[in-house]
Amino acid sequence: MLIVCALSAQDGAGDAFKVKKSALSQKIKAVAPIATLLSEVPQTVASVYSKEYLSELKAQTATPRRPEHQQQLADADGDISMAESVALEDISMELSSMDILPDPGETLIPSESSIVAAKQKRDRLRATGSSKADEDGFISLEVTKRGALKDEGPHPESRLMREDDDLGEGDDDMAEYTGAQERISLGKKGRKTEERKRRAGMIEMIEDAQEEADDEESREWEMAQVRRAADADREMAIQQRAKPKDIHIPAPIPQMTQIPTLGPAIGAFDMSVLAVTNSHAVSATTLVNLEQERQSMQQQEVELRKMVSDAETKRSWFAEFRDWVETVGAFLDEKFPVLEKAENEFVSLIKERRDMLSVRRRDDDEDDLVLFLGSSAAPPPPPAVDGEDAPTPLTAIQRGERRLARTMRRSARRSRGAQQVEEDGYSTDGSLGADEAADYSAALGDLDKRRDEVLSDVQAPEFRDPRRGLAVRFGEWREQYGDSYRDAFGGLGMVNAWEFWARLEVVGWNPLENQRGIDSFQWFQDLYAYSYIKQDASDEDPQLGPDGDLATSMVSTALLGRICKLLESGAFDPYNGTHVPRLVDIVESIEAALESEAVKFHMLLKAALTPFREEVERTSQAVRDAVGRAGQKLPSFDPQAPPARRRFLARRLKLLRNLVRWRKYSGERFGAGELVTRLLQEGMLPVAESGWDVGGGDVLRKAILGLPQELIPTELKLRF
């Protein structure tokens, strides 16, 4: 009963944590638990019988013969493992050595005296309260000590029942599971029967566990392990059987080698030396190549470092240059409106002067036409302007006063030492009166002052003089970064920026009255010096730079447009004999800078011919209107008519000669020859026919003298 309790306690402790194992491991360990559990049973009961005493008792006791069926049963159970048999035999010997476990083959009946002595001893021990099991004469009925298998509480010496023990321990209710009803067989037959039952139960539990835990994968793995172990054993056995016996094998005797001679040895040595020499040459060549590559890489590194340094220097320089250009742009944005205002004022002065001369010249022509064609040729008064009175037609007295004023101007001119002219009508065409001339000169003086005031508030030298700013900055760009300078057309950019100072310098300059040439301006000289690069200070023949002649670029971009505008505004007087040679010189200097077929040059030629065209059309219209108003009616004799006709024709002759002179330079561009023919046919021939014998024919004879035949009208050819 105690053994079964111990086994039950051991099984209960194992239910706390159960490790699921494979079926093979459960099969292997199926027979081990009973031996392990039996071996762990504490042997706390001290036997009072010695081995000699027990041997003597067994020898004196007759052992009955074992029946046959028991012998067969014992033989059938002979497959119990060695460990289990040993454990069971030890337990059997201990139990058989106890005095309370009699041998099943004999019956021990204690004597009456021993029973009485035992009862007295128990009473004495109960009276004294001693509970020691090892006192003399005390016979313990327990195989083990009480404290080894159960908990006796905090007072094991007390004989009082615990409170929960009154209600029962529940052994009867749970006897089937706790093993309370199990009995321990003391005989060999009983022990074998119990062992058989125990093994059958264990096998049943193993099968149940296999049914729960066994699966296809585990079985395959187990069979693989079994086959592996079997194959390993089979291979080991085969190797052991196939292992040959140790047989002595003698070492082979090498064949006889001939003694080397000196010739082959020297040849082999020479080949080795040649191979080493070739290897050394290859290695030396490799070293040389590596050294060259190393030097090349070092040189490339130096070049790359220089490139990086140059790139950084270039970046910083261009950053500073960009900031400076933005500053120049802001300066020009502020000053250009002031410059344009001064230029427009000068153009207005030129227009005002032209209008004054045109009005006076038109009045002179009207007076002369009225004198030799009669009063009926006088033009009607102009229409009235809104809010003003209608002008009255001029009387003869008023016309006489205008002629008197013209005579006085001519006399004043001659008194100042002016050159005498052959005929009247030459010296007064382009002259202003004293008052008008004084006012015009004063206006030009004020214009010069305002031009100087444009840069009066500028203190920085590089903004007052482009030689210290633009020329220096763009010169550094051209010198240090020539490729970038050429790709970006840096020279043209500098010309565009320099245009402000060039136009400021030519404000108030009339190229037809001022003898100053284009090449005399400071900006022209500075740009010319910038365009031609000197190799050193002593170089007398500088070479033209990559930008070309920037002075001519400035003429074409800035100056040419200003000259065209001045010509169209009235700076050029087609009646003035000194303007035409001056105009030819200006145009020739510009033609040297530009191509003759350039569009801008054609614009200049057209602007120069425009004043001639306007005067020819005005003259033709005036003559046609006057002749139409006079009709076929002959005017009354007037002694002033012949001089008036000569003056009118002299002015037309002067216009014709200037037009022919300009045609010699420009050719038939824009219809110069057509204007000559039209002036002769429509402006001079009708006037000459009104007084052919009194001077008209002589003037036309002078006019056609030296003209090409294709320019002379057919009517005029028939006259001569």
XYZ file of C-alpha atoms in Angstrom:
720
model
C 0.000 0.000 0.000
C 2.861 2.346 0.796
C 4.555 1.570 -2.506
C 1.372 2.269 -4.436
C 0.968 5.581 -2.596
C 4.495 6.530 -3.452
C 3.865 5.702 -7.081
C 0.653 7.695 -7.017
C 2.408 10.684 -5.467
C 5.068 10.406 -8.094
C 2.454 10.294 -10.868
C 0.622 13.295 -9.396
C 3.759 15.361 -9.343
C 4.339 14.541 -12.988
C 0.927 15.806 -14.118
C 1.954 19.435 -13.474
C 4.042 19.629 -16.684
C 3.877 16.972 -19.376
C 6.241 17.044 -22.336
C 4.831 15.515 -25.484
C 7.340 13.061 -26.880
C 7.483 10.948 -29.988
C 6.086 7.483 -30.136
C 9.539 5.919 -30.421
C 10.786 7.642 -27.269
C 7.667 6.503 -25.456
C 8.254 2.962 -26.624
C 11.853 3.019 -25.471
C 11.041 4.370 -22.020
C 7.891 2.324 -21.471
C 9.515 -0.189 -19.137
C 11.770 2.240 -17.293
C 9.354 4.121 -14.972
C 8.607 1.232 -12.641
C 12.257 0.529 -11.992
C 12.956 4.222 -11.519
C 10.060 4.675 -9.157
C 10.903 1.564 -7.184
C 14.516 2.622 -6.934
C 13.432 6.005 -5.560
C 11.377 4.570 -2.697
C 13.092 5.739 0.462
C 14.312 2.947 2.680
C 13.492 4.535 5.952
C 12.480 1.360 7.773
C 15.363 -0.017 9.744
C 15.156 -3.806 9.940
C 15.636 -5.379 13.329
C 16.571 -8.693 11.764
C 20.079 -9.331 10.568
C 20.998 -11.346 7.482
C 22.471 -14.211 9.504
C 19.275 -14.524 11.505
C 17.112 -14.541 8.414
C 19.333 -17.094 6.698
C 19.073 -19.355 9.721
C 15.296 -19.020 9.717
C 15.055 -19.845 6.010
C 17.270 -22.839 6.435
C 15.060 -24.192 9.213
C 11.862 -23.532 7.270
C 10.839 -26.030 4.601
C 10.088 -24.489 1.197
C 7.169 -26.085 -0.692
C 7.562 -27.175 -4.317
C 6.270 -24.673 -6.865
C 3.434 -25.879 -9.057
C 3.915 -26.381 -12.798
C 1.605 -23.618 -13.892
C 3.483 -21.209 -11.705
C 6.725 -22.460 -13.188
C 5.381 -21.890 -16.716
C 4.152 -18.473 -15.759
C 7.567 -17.610 -14.410
C 9.186 -18.833 -17.608
C 6.771 -16.769 -19.690
C 7.640 -13.668 -17.755
C 11.366 -14.105 -18.266
C 11.525 -11.249 -20.753
C 11.423 -8.619 -18.022
C 14.279 -6.197 -18.357
C 17.358 -6.521 -16.201
C 16.815 -3.215 -14.499
C 13.271 -4.020 -13.448
C 14.241 -7.470 -12.194
C 17.036 -6.106 -10.095
C 14.796 -3.425 -8.616
C 12.062 -5.882 -7.805
C 14.502 -8.360 -6.285
C 15.935 -5.665 -4.020
C 12.503 -4.657 -2.830
C 11.607 -8.314 -2.272
C 14.729 -8.858 -0.224
C 13.990 -5.823 1.908
C 10.406 -6.844 2.443
C 11.462 -10.410 3.218
C 14.013 -9.156 5.696
C 11.315 -7.374 7.721
C 9.930 -9.145 10.701
C 6.411 -7.943 9.934
C 6.375 -9.559 6.528
C 6.345 -13.306 6.959
C 7.393 -15.574 4.253
C 4.396 -16.730 2.176
C 5.580 -20.299 2.471
C 5.272 -20.374 6.285
C 2.995 -18.993 8.991
C 4.456 -17.130 11.999
C 2.215 -16.852 15.026
C 3.624 -14.644 17.810
C 3.579 -16.111 21.252
C 1.248 -14.837 23.931
C 4.093 -13.499 25.992
C 5.420 -11.485 23.090
C 1.977 -10.007 22.459
C 1.535 -9.045 26.079
C 5.005 -7.563 26.203
C 4.247 -5.528 23.076
C 0.962 -4.215 24.509
C 2.632 -3.230 27.737
C 5.353 -1.446 25.872
C 2.819 0.448 23.795
C 0.910 1.503 26.906
C 4.104 2.635 28.551
C 5.132 4.623 25.509
C 1.631 6.124 25.190
C 1.739 7.168 28.853
C 5.136 8.773 28.503
C 4.184 10.451 25.174
C 7.232 9.228 23.373
C 6.855 8.771 19.604
C 10.319 7.677 18.701
C 10.340 4.672 16.551
C 13.885 3.650 17.319
C 13.444 2.996 21.094
C 14.416 -0.402 22.403
C 11.648 -2.894 22.139
C 9.374 -0.714 19.886
C 8.057 -2.549 16.875
C 7.056 -0.284 13.998
C 4.169 -1.383 11.812
C 5.062 1.080 9.023
C 7.569 0.409 6.295
C 8.574 4.071 6.177
C 8.410 6.985 8.536
C 5.268 9.004 8.742
C 6.917 12.279 7.713
C 8.446 10.803 4.573
C 5.180 10.268 2.689
C 2.708 12.794 4.093
C 2.587 16.189 5.674
C 2.036 15.952 9.456
C 1.469 19.656 9.935
C 3.229 22.113 12.202
C 2.818 19.739 15.263
C 3.793 16.246 14.220
C 4.047 15.082 17.881
C 0.364 15.803 18.489
C -2.063 12.834 18.271
C -5.116 15.038 17.668
C -6.879 14.753 14.386
C -6.827 17.772 12.079
C -10.105 19.540 11.488
C -10.316 18.542 7.855
C -9.527 14.929 8.723
C -12.874 14.664 10.567
C -14.646 14.960 7.257
C -12.597 12.196 5.739
C -9.813 12.259 3.205
C -12.000 11.082 0.350
C -10.015 7.922 -0.181
C -13.109 5.835 -0.506
C -14.666 8.105 -3.131
C -11.522 8.427 -5.209
C -10.115 5.007 -4.416
C -10.138 4.018 -8.028
C -7.821 6.881 -8.899
C -5.778 7.210 -5.745
C -4.913 3.560 -5.325
C -6.474 3.357 -1.862
C -7.892 -0.106 -2.531
C -4.744 -1.512 -4.035
C -2.904 -4.219 -2.205
C 0.708 -5.213 -2.298
C 1.329 -8.863 -2.878
C 4.063 -10.215 -0.714
C 4.524 -13.491 -2.540
C 6.423 -14.036 -5.760
C 3.389 -15.176 -7.655
C 1.411 -12.187 -6.578
C 4.205 -9.830 -7.428
C 4.503 -11.275 -10.934
C 0.787 -10.958 -11.418
C 0.830 -7.343 -10.307
C 3.802 -6.692 -12.512
C 2.022 -8.209 -15.496
C -1.008 -6.046 -14.867
C 1.144 -2.999 -14.439
C 2.937 -3.687 -17.701
C -0.335 -4.261 -19.503
C -1.633 -0.947 -18.191
C 1.521 0.802 -19.211
C 1.313 -0.712 -22.705
C -2.281 0.379 -22.936
C -1.373 3.916 -21.881
C 1.472 3.953 -24.398
C -0.859 2.863 -27.167
C -3.371 5.516 -26.153
C -0.648 8.111 -26.210
C 0.514 6.812 -29.601
C -2.997 7.046 -30.946
C -3.147 10.676 -29.845
C 0.363 11.776 -30.742
C 1.206 9.444 -33.612
C 0.923 10.944 -37.083
C 2.211 10.218 -40.525
C 5.151 12.610 -40.315
C 6.362 11.203 -36.971
C 6.110 7.632 -38.223
C 8.050 8.527 -41.350
C 10.729 10.226 -39.282
C 10.951 7.263 -36.861
C 11.198 4.770 -39.701
C 13.883 6.919 -41.339
C 15.856 6.910 -38.105
C 15.456 3.150 -37.782
C 16.552 2.588 -41.390
C 19.501 4.925 -40.894
C 20.606 3.057 -37.790
C 20.157 -0.279 -39.587
C 22.071 0.920 -42.642
C 24.866 2.255 -40.438
C 25.130 -1.074 -38.615
C 25.071 -2.936 -41.927
C 27.768 -0.749 -43.457
C 29.917 -1.086 -40.331
C 29.608 -4.841 -40.453
C 30.432 -4.923 -44.155
C 33.468 -2.714 -43.614
C 34.666 -4.912 -40.787
C 34.241 -8.017 -42.934
C 35.853 -6.409 -45.975
C 38.805 -5.013 -44.081
C 41.866 -6.708 -45.491
C 44.400 -8.257 -43.313
C 47.644 -6.450 -42.739
C 49.900 -7.634 -45.539
C 53.411 -6.410 -45.884
C 53.908 -4.719 -49.232
C 57.518 -4.053 -50.048
C 58.503 -0.584 -51.345
C 59.012 -0.429 -55.139
C 62.550 -0.257 -56.336
C 63.013 2.841 -58.539
C 64.388 2.473 -62.005
C 67.982 3.345 -62.654
C 68.508 6.949 -63.728
C 71.375 7.951 -65.915
C 73.964 10.329 -64.535
C 73.370 13.768 -66.089
C 76.038 15.118 -68.416
C 77.321 18.681 -68.542
C 75.774 19.673 -71.933
C 72.111 19.121 -71.091
C 72.661 20.678 -67.653
C 74.171 23.760 -69.214
C 71.312 23.892 -71.751
C 68.735 23.618 -68.991
C 70.584 26.261 -67.019
C 70.676 28.535 -70.078
C 66.944 28.066 -70.566
C 66.358 28.925 -66.919
C 68.562 32.006 -67.235
C 66.713 33.024 -70.421
C 63.352 32.561 -68.701
C 64.532 34.606 -65.725
C 65.943 37.274 -68.081
C 62.670 37.456 -69.993
C 60.733 37.612 -66.747
C 63.023 40.370 -65.522
C 62.557 42.288 -68.781
C 58.785 41.933 -68.538
C 58.873 43.023 -64.921
C 61.116 45.975 -65.767
C 58.779 46.989 -68.603
C 55.819 46.679 -66.268
C 57.581 48.808 -63.688
C 58.376 51.424 -66.304
C 54.773 51.446 -67.477
C 53.533 51.674 -63.920
C 55.929 54.527 -63.230
C 54.758 56.336 -66.341
C 51.152 55.729 -65.366
C 51.865 56.996 -61.861
C 53.500 60.117 -63.232
C 50.603 60.585 -65.652
C 48.122 60.236 -62.813
C 50.101 62.699 -60.718
C 50.114 65.109 -63.636
C 46.392 64.590 -64.118
C 45.872 65.210 -60.424
C 47.801 68.467 -60.661
C 45.809 69.437 -63.731
C 42.525 68.549 -62.062
C 43.442 70.532 -58.977
C 44.355 73.448 -61.208
C 41.079 73.069 -63.096
C 39.132 73.070 -59.832
C 41.032 76.116 -58.625
C 40.527 77.879 -61.954
C 36.837 76.990 -61.940
C 36.438 78.453 -58.464
C 38.356 81.576 -59.457
C 36.247 81.863 -62.602
C 33.042 81.415 -60.637
C 33.984 84.082 -58.107
C 35.096 86.452 -60.875
C 31.891 86.034 -62.851
C 29.816 86.436 -59.695
C 31.529 89.751 -59.034
C 31.223 90.708 -62.721
C 27.509 89.918 -62.692
C 26.985 92.135 -59.645
C 28.889 94.943 -61.340
C 26.873 94.558 -64.565
C 23.652 94.753 -62.558
C 24.937 97.954 -60.972
C 25.713 99.393 -64.416
C 22.254 98.378 -65.605
C 20.612 100.195 -62.717
C 22.733 103.269 -63.467
C 21.745 103.256 -67.147
C 18.076 102.775 -66.310
C 18.247 105.940 -64.265
C 20.268 108.068 -66.706
C 18.889 107.019 -70.092
C 15.601 108.982 -69.734
C 17.586 112.170 -69.031
C 19.754 111.550 -72.109
C 16.778 110.886 -74.369
C 15.132 114.071 -73.149
C 18.214 116.121 -74.147
C 18.336 114.401 -77.561
C 14.678 115.126 -78.243
C 15.196 118.746 -77.292
C 18.042 119.070 -79.798
C 15.869 117.491 -82.515
C 13.087 119.984 -81.734
C 15.565 122.873 -82.159
C 16.601 121.477 -85.569
C 12.975 121.174 -86.648
C 12.183 124.696 -85.493
C 15.111 126.101 -87.474
C 14.073 124.165 -90.585
C 10.496 125.408 -90.292
C 11.715 128.999 -90.041
C 13.837 128.634 -93.179
C 11.117 126.779 -95.057
C 8.522 129.453 -94.294
C 10.855 132.256 -95.371
C 11.846 130.393 -98.548
C 8.212 129.717 -99.398
C 7.350 133.393 -98.902
C 10.196 134.446 -101.191
C 9.018 132.024 -103.880
C 5.439 133.290 -103.626
C 6.594 136.921 -103.913
C 8.737 136.193 -106.949
C 5.974 134.203 -108.643
C 3.500 137.046 -108.111
C 5.986 139.561 -109.569
C 6.575 137.777 -112.894
C 3.211 136.006 -113.243
C 0.961 138.744 -111.965
C -1.137 139.295 -108.870
C -3.567 136.644 -109.963
C -0.881 134.033 -109.213
C -0.934 134.896 -105.522
C -2.082 131.954 -103.367
C -5.345 132.298 -101.473
C -5.209 132.959 -97.743
C -5.067 129.848 -95.546
C -8.352 128.755 -93.929
C -9.236 130.083 -90.485
C -8.351 128.003 -87.478
C -11.055 127.298 -84.924
C -11.294 130.224 -82.502
C -9.109 132.531 -84.564
C -9.783 135.184 -87.184
C -9.230 134.278 -90.822
C -5.927 135.648 -92.129
C -6.129 138.345 -94.741
C -4.240 138.086 -98.050
C -0.940 139.906 -98.297
C -0.916 143.279 -99.929
C 1.706 144.652 -102.264
C 3.068 146.830 -99.441
C 3.600 143.786 -97.207
C 5.313 141.942 -99.994
C 7.543 144.929 -100.574
C 8.498 144.980 -96.903
C 9.516 141.319 -97.075
C 11.655 142.006 -100.123
C 13.238 144.939 -98.322
C 14.065 142.736 -95.328
C 15.654 140.199 -97.646
C 17.755 142.881 -99.301
C 18.948 144.136 -95.939
C 20.005 140.630 -94.898
C 21.992 140.228 -98.075
C 23.670 143.607 -97.560
C 24.566 142.740 -93.954
C 26.096 139.498 -95.104
C 28.228 141.234 -97.680
C 29.333 143.855 -95.176
C 30.655 141.096 -92.858
C 32.990 140.019 -95.626
C 30.940 137.218 -97.053
C 31.923 135.874 -100.450
C 30.279 137.558 -103.439
C 28.047 135.379 -105.510
C 27.330 135.715 -109.183
C 23.597 135.824 -108.931
C 21.013 136.786 -106.429
C 19.296 133.975 -104.537
C 22.403 132.114 -103.318
C 23.460 133.822 -100.113
C 20.218 134.178 -98.192
C 18.682 130.709 -98.474
C 20.197 129.170 -95.333
C 20.680 132.262 -93.173
C 18.608 133.184 -90.135
C 17.863 136.653 -89.031
C 19.887 138.252 -86.278
C 17.240 137.686 -83.649
C 16.501 134.121 -84.752
C 20.200 133.289 -84.914
C 20.768 134.667 -81.382
C 17.871 132.674 -79.992
C 19.078 129.537 -81.725
C 22.601 129.953 -80.318
C 21.243 130.538 -76.801
C 19.122 127.383 -77.024
C 22.168 125.353 -78.085
C 24.128 126.761 -75.123
C 21.398 125.729 -72.678
C 21.378 122.285 -74.261
C 25.132 121.917 -73.664
C 24.658 122.811 -69.991
C 21.919 120.230 -69.520
C 24.099 117.645 -71.229
C 26.885 118.328 -68.737
C 24.422 118.060 -65.845
C 23.512 114.467 -66.715
C 26.616 113.135 -64.908
C 26.982 115.981 -62.412
C 25.757 113.815 -59.514
C 28.008 110.862 -60.386
C 31.210 110.647 -58.321
C 32.510 107.154 -59.199
C 35.242 107.415 -61.861
C 34.213 104.125 -63.520
C 30.741 105.561 -64.192
C 31.915 108.958 -65.339
C 34.526 107.562 -67.722
C 33.841 104.204 -69.428
C 37.569 103.724 -69.981
C 37.956 103.109 -66.242
C 34.902 100.896 -65.919
C 33.678 99.129 -69.042
C 37.028 98.915 -70.802
C 38.793 97.527 -67.713
C 36.132 94.955 -66.814
C 35.529 93.669 -70.313
C 39.282 93.732 -70.998
C 39.859 91.404 -68.033
C 37.122 89.119 -69.307
C 38.694 89.007 -72.784
C 42.180 88.406 -71.398
C 41.357 85.763 -68.768
C 38.430 83.903 -70.305
C 38.713 84.464 -74.034
C 36.559 81.503 -75.078
C 33.680 82.561 -72.887
C 34.137 86.159 -74.041
C 33.905 85.199 -77.719
C 31.017 82.790 -77.228
C 29.004 85.433 -75.373
C 29.896 88.220 -77.879
C 31.359 90.259 -75.048
C 32.518 93.037 -77.375
C 28.995 93.740 -78.610
C 27.764 93.702 -75.027
C 30.329 96.335 -74.115
C 29.279 98.428 -77.148
C 25.652 98.322 -76.008
C 26.669 99.499 -72.551
C 29.038 102.171 -73.990
C 26.226 103.554 -76.144
C 25.040 105.800 -73.315
C 28.348 107.682 -73.061
C 28.690 107.870 -76.886
C 25.222 109.343 -77.377
C 25.771 111.723 -74.473
C 28.907 113.016 -76.167
C 27.190 113.658 -79.539
C 24.193 115.496 -78.051
C 24.055 118.915 -79.832
C 26.324 117.764 -82.672
C 25.023 118.664 -86.151
C 27.222 116.724 -88.595
C 26.310 119.098 -91.480
C 27.291 122.327 -89.731
C 29.943 121.151 -87.305
C 33.239 120.314 -88.952
C 34.074 117.796 -86.249
C 34.367 114.301 -87.720
C 33.177 111.035 -86.232
C 36.694 109.854 -85.537
C 37.388 112.936 -83.421
C 35.056 111.895 -80.601
C 36.544 110.381 -77.462
C 34.347 107.303 -77.544
C 35.521 106.485 -81.080
C 39.169 106.688 -80.073
C 38.633 104.600 -76.916
C 36.768 101.870 -78.754
C 39.391 101.850 -81.486
C 42.160 101.435 -78.901
C 40.203 98.650 -77.183
C 39.657 96.808 -80.481
C 43.347 96.728 -81.442
C 45.419 94.732 -78.963
C 49.085 95.552 -78.406
C 51.450 92.734 -77.556
C 53.611 95.071 -75.480
C 54.007 98.779 -74.829
C 56.464 99.213 -77.694
C 54.220 97.530 -80.263
C 53.544 100.072 -83.015
C 51.340 97.827 -85.110
C 48.629 96.376 -82.851
C 46.559 93.488 -84.075
C 42.804 93.595 -84.412
C 41.149 91.693 -81.577
C 38.575 88.898 -81.829
C 35.713 91.422 -81.603
C 36.638 93.303 -84.742
C 36.464 97.088 -84.946
C 34.079 98.027 -82.132
C 34.177 101.700 -83.145
C 32.404 100.897 -86.394
C 29.962 98.729 -84.429
C 29.134 101.748 -82.291
C 28.611 103.859 -85.428
C 26.182 101.315 -86.870
C 24.261 100.672 -83.651
C 24.026 104.092 -82.039
C 25.305 106.923 -84.268
C 23.736 105.933 -87.575
C 20.194 106.111 -86.241
C 20.821 109.531 -84.716
C 22.213 110.893 -88.014
C 19.186 109.587 -89.968
C 16.816 111.221 -87.516
C 18.680 114.541 -87.742
C 18.587 114.467 -91.568
C 14.865 113.793 -91.609
C 14.245 116.494 -88.973
C 15.824 119.245 -91.113
C 19.496 119.321 -90.216
C 20.287 118.899 -93.917
C 19.320 121.877 -96.106
C 19.189 120.817 -99.779
C 19.659 124.463 -100.882
C 22.832 124.871 -98.819
C 25.901 124.306 -100.950
C 28.127 123.459 -97.958
C 25.815 120.756 -96.573
C 26.088 118.448 -99.570
C 29.915 118.013 -99.476
C 29.730 117.577 -95.725
C 26.974 114.981 -96.113
C 29.052 113.114 -98.668
C 32.015 113.030 -96.280
C 29.857 111.701 -93.411
C 28.275 109.038 -95.587
C 31.651 107.959 -96.970
C 33.098 107.562 -93.454
C 30.095 105.475 -92.452
C 30.328 103.420 -95.637
C 33.932 102.587 -94.738
C 32.705 101.144 -91.464
C 29.707 99.346 -92.950
C 29.109 97.353 -96.068
C 27.633 99.278 -98.974
C 24.765 96.806 -99.237
C 23.904 96.902 -95.554
C 20.338 97.737 -94.652
C 21.359 100.466 -92.228
C 23.481 102.125 -94.889
C 20.514 102.152 -97.273
C 18.494 103.816 -94.534
C 21.097 106.587 -94.411
C 20.976 107.095 -98.183
C 17.202 107.267 -98.119
C 17.227 109.785 -95.260
C 19.701 111.988 -97.198
C 17.527 111.977 -100.320
C 14.288 112.743 -98.472
C 14.881 116.549 -98.171
C 15.550 116.729 -101.946
C 12.335 114.886 -102.691
C 10.300 117.144 -100.407
C 11.659 120.323 -102.019
C 11.132 119.051 -105.573
C 7.537 118.162 -104.779
C 6.933 121.510 -103.046
C 8.438 123.470 -105.979
C 6.460 121.526 -108.583
C 3.254 122.042 -106.645
C 3.900 125.788 -106.154
C 4.707 126.396 -109.861
C 1.756 124.324 -111.021
C -0.650 126.195 -108.722
C 0.721 129.655 -109.660
C 0.626 128.994 -113.417
C -2.855 127.576 -113.084
C -4.121 130.641 -111.231
C -2.462 133.062 -113.687
C -3.923 131.297 -116.749
C -3.339 132.692 -120.249
C -3.699 136.285 -119.098
C -0.520 138.262 -119.674
C 0.628 140.228 -116.622
C 1.200 143.940 -116.772
C 4.753 145.112 -117.240
C 6.688 145.224 -113.991
C 10.388 146.127 -113.976
C 10.901 143.778 -110.953
C 9.592 140.735 -112.840
C 12.858 139.698 -114.605
C 14.949 139.862 -111.383
C 12.245 137.938 -109.534
C 12.259 135.227 -112.248
C 16.045 134.976 -112.110
C 15.990 134.698 -108.303
C 13.390 131.931 -108.429
C 15.286 130.001 -111.116
C 18.590 130.587 -109.298
C 17.251 128.891 -106.168
C 15.994 125.968 -108.288
C 19.342 125.828 -110.063
C 21.107 125.637 -106.741
C 18.797 122.792 -105.645
C 19.449 121.042 -108.969
C 23.227 121.240 -108.654
C 23.161 119.893 -105.088
C 20.910 117.047 -106.214
C 23.226 116.208 -109.126
C 26.242 116.255 -106.823
C 24.511 113.845 -104.439
C 23.524 111.634 -107.369
C 27.159 111.280 -108.349
C 27.816 109.622 -105.010
C 24.630 107.607 -104.432
C 23.803 106.740 -108.061
C 20.295 105.850 -109.048
C 19.404 104.558 -105.612
C 15.965 105.627 -104.447
C 15.297 107.617 -107.704
C 17.827 110.481 -107.593
C 17.911 110.804 -111.402
C 14.134 110.867 -111.594
C 14.082 113.812 -109.185
C 16.520 115.710 -111.456
C 14.300 115.220 -114.495
C 11.168 116.135 -112.578
C 12.730 119.340 -111.191
C 13.735 120.477 -114.700
C 10.434 119.607 -116.288
C 7.944 120.684 -113.616
C 9.782 123.259 -111.516
C 12.029 125.232 -113.891
C 10.787 124.893 -117.465
C 7.323 126.563 -116.934
C 8.955 129.513 -115.147
C 11.652 129.882 -117.827
C 9.104 129.832 -120.617
C 7.290 132.820 -119.062
C 10.403 134.908 -119.741
C 12.617 132.862 -122.024
C 14.203 135.851 -123.693
C 14.715 137.852 -120.510
C 16.873 135.378 -118.660
C 14.825 132.191 -118.465
C 16.592 130.471 -121.351
C 20.050 131.351 -120.028
C 19.346 129.788 -116.626
C 18.104 126.530 -118.161
C 21.119 126.428 -120.476
C 23.339 126.544 -117.363
C 21.175 123.910 -115.681
C 21.534 121.276 -118.411
C 25.209 121.965 -118.874
C 27.060 118.804 -117.889
C 23.934 116.746 -117.233
C 23.620 113.260 -118.704
C 21.317 113.179 -121.719
C 19.008 110.637 -120.129
C 18.187 113.135 -117.362
C 17.240 116.048 -119.657
C 13.489 116.219 -120.461
C 12.437 115.907 -124.134
C 10.788 119.350 -124.162
C 14.016 120.926 -122.987
C 16.037 119.066 -125.583
C 13.782 120.523 -128.275
C 14.520 124.029 -126.987
C 18.269 123.642 -127.538
